CSV table of C-alpha atoms in Angstrom, one decimal:
chain,number,residue,atom,x,y,z
A,1,GLY,CA,-21.8,-11.5,11.7
A,2,ALA,CA,-19.7,-8.4,10.9
A,3,GLY,CA,-16.4,-10.3,11.0
A,4,VAL,CA,-14.8,-13.7,10.6
A,5,SER,CA,-15.6,-15.7,13.7
A,6,GLN,CA,-13.3,-18.5,14.9
A,7,SER,CA,-13.9,-21.0,17.7
A,8,PRO,CA,-12.6,-22.0,20.1
A,9,SER,CA,-10.2,-19.1,20.7
A,10,ASN,CA,-7.9,-21.4,22.7
A,11,LYS,CA,-7.6,-25.2,22.7
A,12,VAL,CA,-5.3,-27.3,24.8
A,13,THR,CA,-5.2,-31.0,23.8
A,14,GLU,CA,-3.2,-34.1,24.6
A,15,LYS,CA,-0.9,-35.5,22.0
A,16,GLY,CA,-2.7,-38.1,19.9
A,17,LYS,CA,-6.2,-36.6,20.3
A,18,ASP,CA,-8.2,-35.2,17.4
A,19,VAL,CA,-9.3,-31.5,17.3
A,20,GLU,CA,-11.8,-29.6,15.3
A,21,LEU,CA,-11.4,-25.8,14.7
A,22,ARG,CA,-14.3,-23.8,13.4
A,23,CYS,CA,-14.5,-20.8,11.1
A,24,ASP,CA,-17.6,-18.8,10.3
A,25,PRO,CA,-16.8,-16.4,7.5
A,26,ILE,CA,-18.3,-13.1,6.6
A,27,SER,CA,-21.7,-13.5,4.9
A,28,GLY,CA,-21.4,-13.3,1.2
A,29,HIS,CA,-17.7,-14.0,1.0
A,30,THR,CA,-17.2,-16.9,-1.4
A,31,ALA,CA,-13.5,-17.5,-0.7
A,32,LEU,CA,-12.3,-19.0,2.6
A,33,TYR,CA,-8.7,-19.7,3.6
A,34,TRP,CA,-6.9,-21.4,6.5
A,35,TYR,CA,-3.4,-20.4,7.5
A,36,ARG,CA,-1.2,-21.5,10.3
A,37,GLN,CA,1.1,-19.2,12.3
A,38,SER,CA,3.8,-20.9,14.4
A,39,LEU,CA,5.5,-19.0,17.2
A,40,GLY,CA,7.6,-16.2,15.8
A,41,GLN,CA,6.8,-17.1,12.2
A,42,GLY,CA,4.9,-15.8,9.3
A,43,LEU,CA,1.6,-17.3,8.1
A,44,GLU,CA,1.7,-20.6,6.3
A,45,PHE,CA,-1.0,-21.4,3.8
A,46,LEU,CA,-3.0,-24.6,4.5
A,47,ILE,CA,-6.1,-24.8,2.4
A,48,TYR,CA,-8.4,-22.6,0.2
A,49,PHE,CA,-12.1,-22.9,-0.6
A,50,GLN,CA,-13.8,-21.0,-3.4
A,51,GLY,CA,-17.5,-21.4,-4.0
A,52,ASN,CA,-18.4,-24.9,-5.1
A,53,SER,CA,-15.0,-25.6,-6.6
A,54,ALA,CA,-12.8,-28.4,-5.2
A,55,PRO,CA,-10.7,-27.0,-2.4
A,56,ASP,CA,-7.0,-26.3,-2.9
A,57,LYS,CA,-5.3,-28.5,-0.3
A,58,SER,CA,-1.8,-28.0,-1.5
A,59,GLY,CA,-0.7,-26.4,1.8
A,60,LEU,CA,-1.8,-29.1,4.2
A,61,PRO,CA,1.3,-30.5,5.9
A,62,SER,CA,0.2,-34.1,6.3
A,63,ASP,CA,-2.8,-36.4,5.8
A,64,ARG,CA,-3.7,-35.8,9.5
A,65,PHE,CA,-5.0,-32.4,8.4
A,66,SER,CA,-8.3,-32.1,6.6
A,67,ALA,CA,-11.0,-29.4,6.2
A,68,GLU,CA,-14.4,-29.1,4.9
A,69,ARG,CA,-16.8,-26.2,4.1
A,70,THR,CA,-20.5,-27.0,4.4
A,71,GLY,CA,-23.0,-25.1,2.4
A,72,GLY,CA,-20.4,-22.7,1.2
A,73,SER,CA,-20.3,-21.0,4.6
A,74,VAL,CA,-18.9,-22.5,7.8
A,75,SER,CA,-15.6,-24.4,7.6
A,76,THR,CA,-14.1,-26.9,10.0
A,77,LEU,CA,-10.4,-27.7,10.1
A,78,THR,CA,-9.7,-31.2,11.6
A,79,ILE,CA,-6.3,-32.3,12.9
A,80,GLN,CA,-6.2,-36.0,13.7
A,81,ARG,CA,-3.7,-37.6,16.1
A,82,THR,CA,-2.3,-34.3,17.1
A,83,GLN,CA,1.5,-33.9,17.6
A,84,GLN,CA,3.4,-31.2,19.5
A,85,GLU,CA,4.6,-29.6,16.3
A,86,ASP,CA,0.9,-28.9,15.5
A,87,SER,CA,0.9,-26.3,18.2
A,88,ALA,CA,0.3,-22.9,16.6
A,89,VAL,CA,-2.3,-20.3,15.9
A,90,TYR,CA,-4.7,-21.3,13.2
A,91,LEU,CA,-6.1,-18.4,11.3
A,92,CYS,CA,-9.1,-18.3,9.0
A,93,ALA,CA,-9.8,-15.6,6.5
A,94,SER,CA,-12.5,-14.9,4.0
A,95,SER,CA,-12.8,-12.6,1.0
A,96,ILE,CA,-14.9,-11.6,-2.0
A,97,ILE,CA,-12.8,-13.2,-4.6
A,98,THR,CA,-12.6,-10.1,-6.8
A,99,SER,CA,-11.4,-7.9,-3.9
A,100,ASN,CA,-7.7,-8.0,-4.8
A,101,TYR,CA,-6.6,-10.0,-1.8
A,102,GLY,CA,-8.6,-8.0,0.7
A,103,TYR,CA,-8.7,-10.8,3.1
A,104,THR,CA,-10.5,-10.4,6.5
A,105,PHE,CA,-8.9,-12.6,9.1
A,106,GLY,CA,-10.5,-14.0,12.2
A,107,SER,CA,-8.7,-13.8,15.6
A,108,GLY,CA,-7.5,-17.3,15.3
A,109,THR,CA,-7.5,-20.4,17.4
A,110,ARG,CA,-4.4,-21.0,19.6
A,111,LEU,CA,-3.8,-24.7,19.7
A,112,THR,CA,-1.5,-26.1,22.3
A,113,VAL,CA,-0.7,-29.8,22.1
A,114,VAL,CA,0.8,-31.2,25.4
B,1,GLY,CA,9.6,-21.9,-3.4
B,2,GLN,CA,8.9,-18.2,-2.9
B,3,GLN,CA,10.2,-16.6,0.3
B,4,LEU,CA,9.7,-13.1,1.6
B,5,ASN,CA,12.5,-11.8,3.8
B,6,GLN,CA,11.6,-9.0,6.1
B,7,SER,CA,14.0,-6.7,8.0
B,8,PRO,CA,14.5,-5.9,10.6
B,9,GLN,CA,13.0,-8.8,12.6
B,10,SER,CA,12.3,-6.4,15.5
B,11,MET,CA,12.5,-2.7,16.2
B,12,PHE,CA,12.5,-0.9,19.5
B,13,ILE,CA,11.8,2.8,19.1
B,14,GLN,CA,10.5,5.8,21.1
B,15,GLU,CA,7.2,7.3,20.5
B,16,GLY,CA,7.3,10.0,17.8
B,17,GLU,CA,10.1,8.4,15.9
B,18,ASP,CA,9.8,7.4,12.2
B,19,VAL,CA,10.0,3.7,11.3
B,20,SER,CA,11.2,2.0,8.1
B,21,MET,CA,11.0,-1.7,7.3
B,22,ASN,CA,11.4,-3.6,4.1
B,23,CYS,CA,10.6,-6.9,2.4
B,24,THR,CA,12.6,-8.6,-0.3
B,25,SER,CA,12.1,-11.6,-2.5
B,26,SER,CA,14.2,-13.7,-4.9
B,27,SER,CA,11.3,-13.8,-7.3
B,28,ILE,CA,9.1,-11.1,-8.9
B,29,PHE,CA,5.7,-10.2,-7.3
B,30,ASN,CA,3.0,-8.4,-9.1
B,31,THR,CA,1.2,-7.3,-6.0
B,32,TRP,CA,2.6,-6.3,-2.6
B,33,LEU,CA,0.5,-6.2,0.5
B,34,TRP,CA,1.3,-4.9,4.0
B,35,TYR,CA,-0.6,-6.3,7.0
B,36,LYS,CA,-0.5,-5.4,10.8
B,37,GLN,CA,-1.2,-8.0,13.5
B,38,ASP,CA,-2.1,-6.8,17.0
B,39,PRO,CA,-1.6,-9.3,19.9
B,40,GLY,CA,-4.3,-12.0,19.9
B,41,GLU,CA,-5.8,-10.8,16.6
B,42,GLY,CA,-5.6,-11.7,13.0
B,43,PRO,CA,-3.7,-9.6,10.5
B,44,VAL,CA,-5.4,-6.5,9.1
B,45,LEU,CA,-4.6,-5.1,5.6
B,46,LEU,CA,-2.9,-1.7,5.7
B,47,ILE,CA,-1.8,-1.0,2.2
B,48,ALA,CA,-2.0,-2.8,-1.2
B,49,LEU,CA,0.3,-2.0,-4.1
B,50,TYR,CA,-0.4,-3.2,-7.6
B,51,LYS,CA,2.2,-1.5,-9.9
B,52,ALA,CA,6.0,-1.4,-9.9
B,53,GLY,CA,7.2,2.0,-8.6
B,54,GLU,CA,3.8,2.8,-7.0
B,55,LEU,CA,3.9,4.9,-3.8
B,56,THR,CA,0.8,4.7,-1.7
B,57,SER,CA,-0.1,6.4,1.6
B,58,ASN,CA,-2.6,5.6,4.3
B,59,GLY,CA,-2.5,8.2,7.0
B,60,ARG,CA,1.0,8.1,8.6
B,61,LEU,CA,1.9,5.0,6.6
B,62,THR,CA,3.6,5.0,3.3
B,63,ALA,CA,4.5,2.0,1.2
B,64,GLN,CA,6.3,1.6,-2.0
B,65,PHE,CA,6.4,-1.2,-4.7
B,66,GLY,CA,10.0,-1.6,-5.7
B,67,ILE,CA,10.9,-0.9,-9.3
B,68,THR,CA,12.5,-4.3,-9.7
B,69,ARG,CA,9.2,-5.9,-8.3
B,70,LYS,CA,11.4,-7.9,-5.9
B,71,ASP,CA,11.0,-5.6,-2.9
B,72,SER,CA,8.7,-3.3,-1.0
B,73,PHE,CA,9.1,-0.7,1.8
B,74,LEU,CA,6.8,0.4,4.6
B,75,ASN,CA,7.4,3.6,6.5
B,76,ILE,CA,5.5,4.9,9.5
B,77,SER,CA,5.9,8.5,10.5
B,78,ALA,CA,5.6,9.9,14.0
B,79,SER,CA,5.0,6.6,15.7
B,80,ILE,CA,2.3,6.3,18.4
B,81,PRO,CA,1.6,3.6,21.0
B,82,SER,CA,-1.1,1.9,18.9
B,83,ASP,CA,1.5,1.2,16.1
B,84,VAL,CA,2.9,-1.6,18.3
B,85,GLY,CA,2.4,-5.0,16.7
B,86,ILE,CA,3.8,-7.3,14.0
B,87,TYR,CA,4.0,-6.0,10.4
B,88,PHE,CA,3.9,-8.6,7.6
B,89,CYS,CA,4.5,-8.2,3.9
B,90,ALA,CA,2.7,-10.6,1.6
B,91,GLY,CA,2.3,-11.3,-2.1
B,92,PRO,CA,0.4,-13.8,-4.3
B,93,SER,CA,1.9,-17.3,-4.1
B,94,PHE,CA,3.4,-18.9,-7.2
B,95,LEU,CA,1.1,-21.8,-6.2
B,96,GLY,CA,-1.9,-19.7,-7.3
B,97,ASN,CA,-3.0,-16.2,-7.3
B,98,GLU,CA,-5.6,-16.6,-4.6
B,99,LYS,CA,-3.1,-17.6,-2.0
B,100,LEU,CA,-0.7,-15.3,-0.3
B,101,THR,CA,2.9,-15.9,0.7
B,102,PHE,CA,3.7,-14.0,4.0
B,103,GLY,CA,7.0,-12.7,5.2
B,104,THR,CA,8.2,-13.6,8.7
B,105,GLY,CA,7.2,-10.2,10.1
B,106,THR,CA,8.8,-7.2,11.8
B,107,ARG,CA,7.8,-6.8,15.4
B,108,LEU,CA,7.5,-3.1,16.5
B,109,THR,CA,7.9,-2.2,20.1
B,110,ILE,CA,7.6,1.4,21.4
B,111,ILE,CA,9.8,2.1,24.4
B,112,PRO,CA,8.1,4.4,27.0
């Protein structure tokens, strides 16, 4: 597609349940990033994928968070045993790695844990 | 770790007014980026700055890379309703050049 596509756009889940968030990057973009935006806050880096290299997971807040990127394209962010503090907007971005930080962001998934 | 402090946190202005906001850091950045986020959307890159002292314009927007490399400024002239949103500064994280550290944002509201 023309842009970065994220689904679902909104997700309400009960505390303790697992959730999966999907990101479909721009075709040809080798780099894919996940960020989290809590209410009234800036963006917090979570994880970064570049081509076939091992992902940089240094931003994941706990071992309940994991992500994978299949075939160098679609990525799934999984949060296990969700907690209320996981409520946030989860943003995915992709870029051509040589583009000097010209990320293209998706519209995000708003996750609410009740 | 690196932190980017933006001020003001929010602005309430009338249409037609000029806007100034800034971003400061305790550490040096080699690249400064300014993004705008509309409600319900992801941030969109407005301006990128790559050299200390650089002044770059994009339409009514002008941004400057501070000479100390620890700050940057964004100015919007003659504001219009579609300027409403949250403006973020960002720079490469000390954790690795591919990752960005974002400021906490300046929320711009235009009073009718």
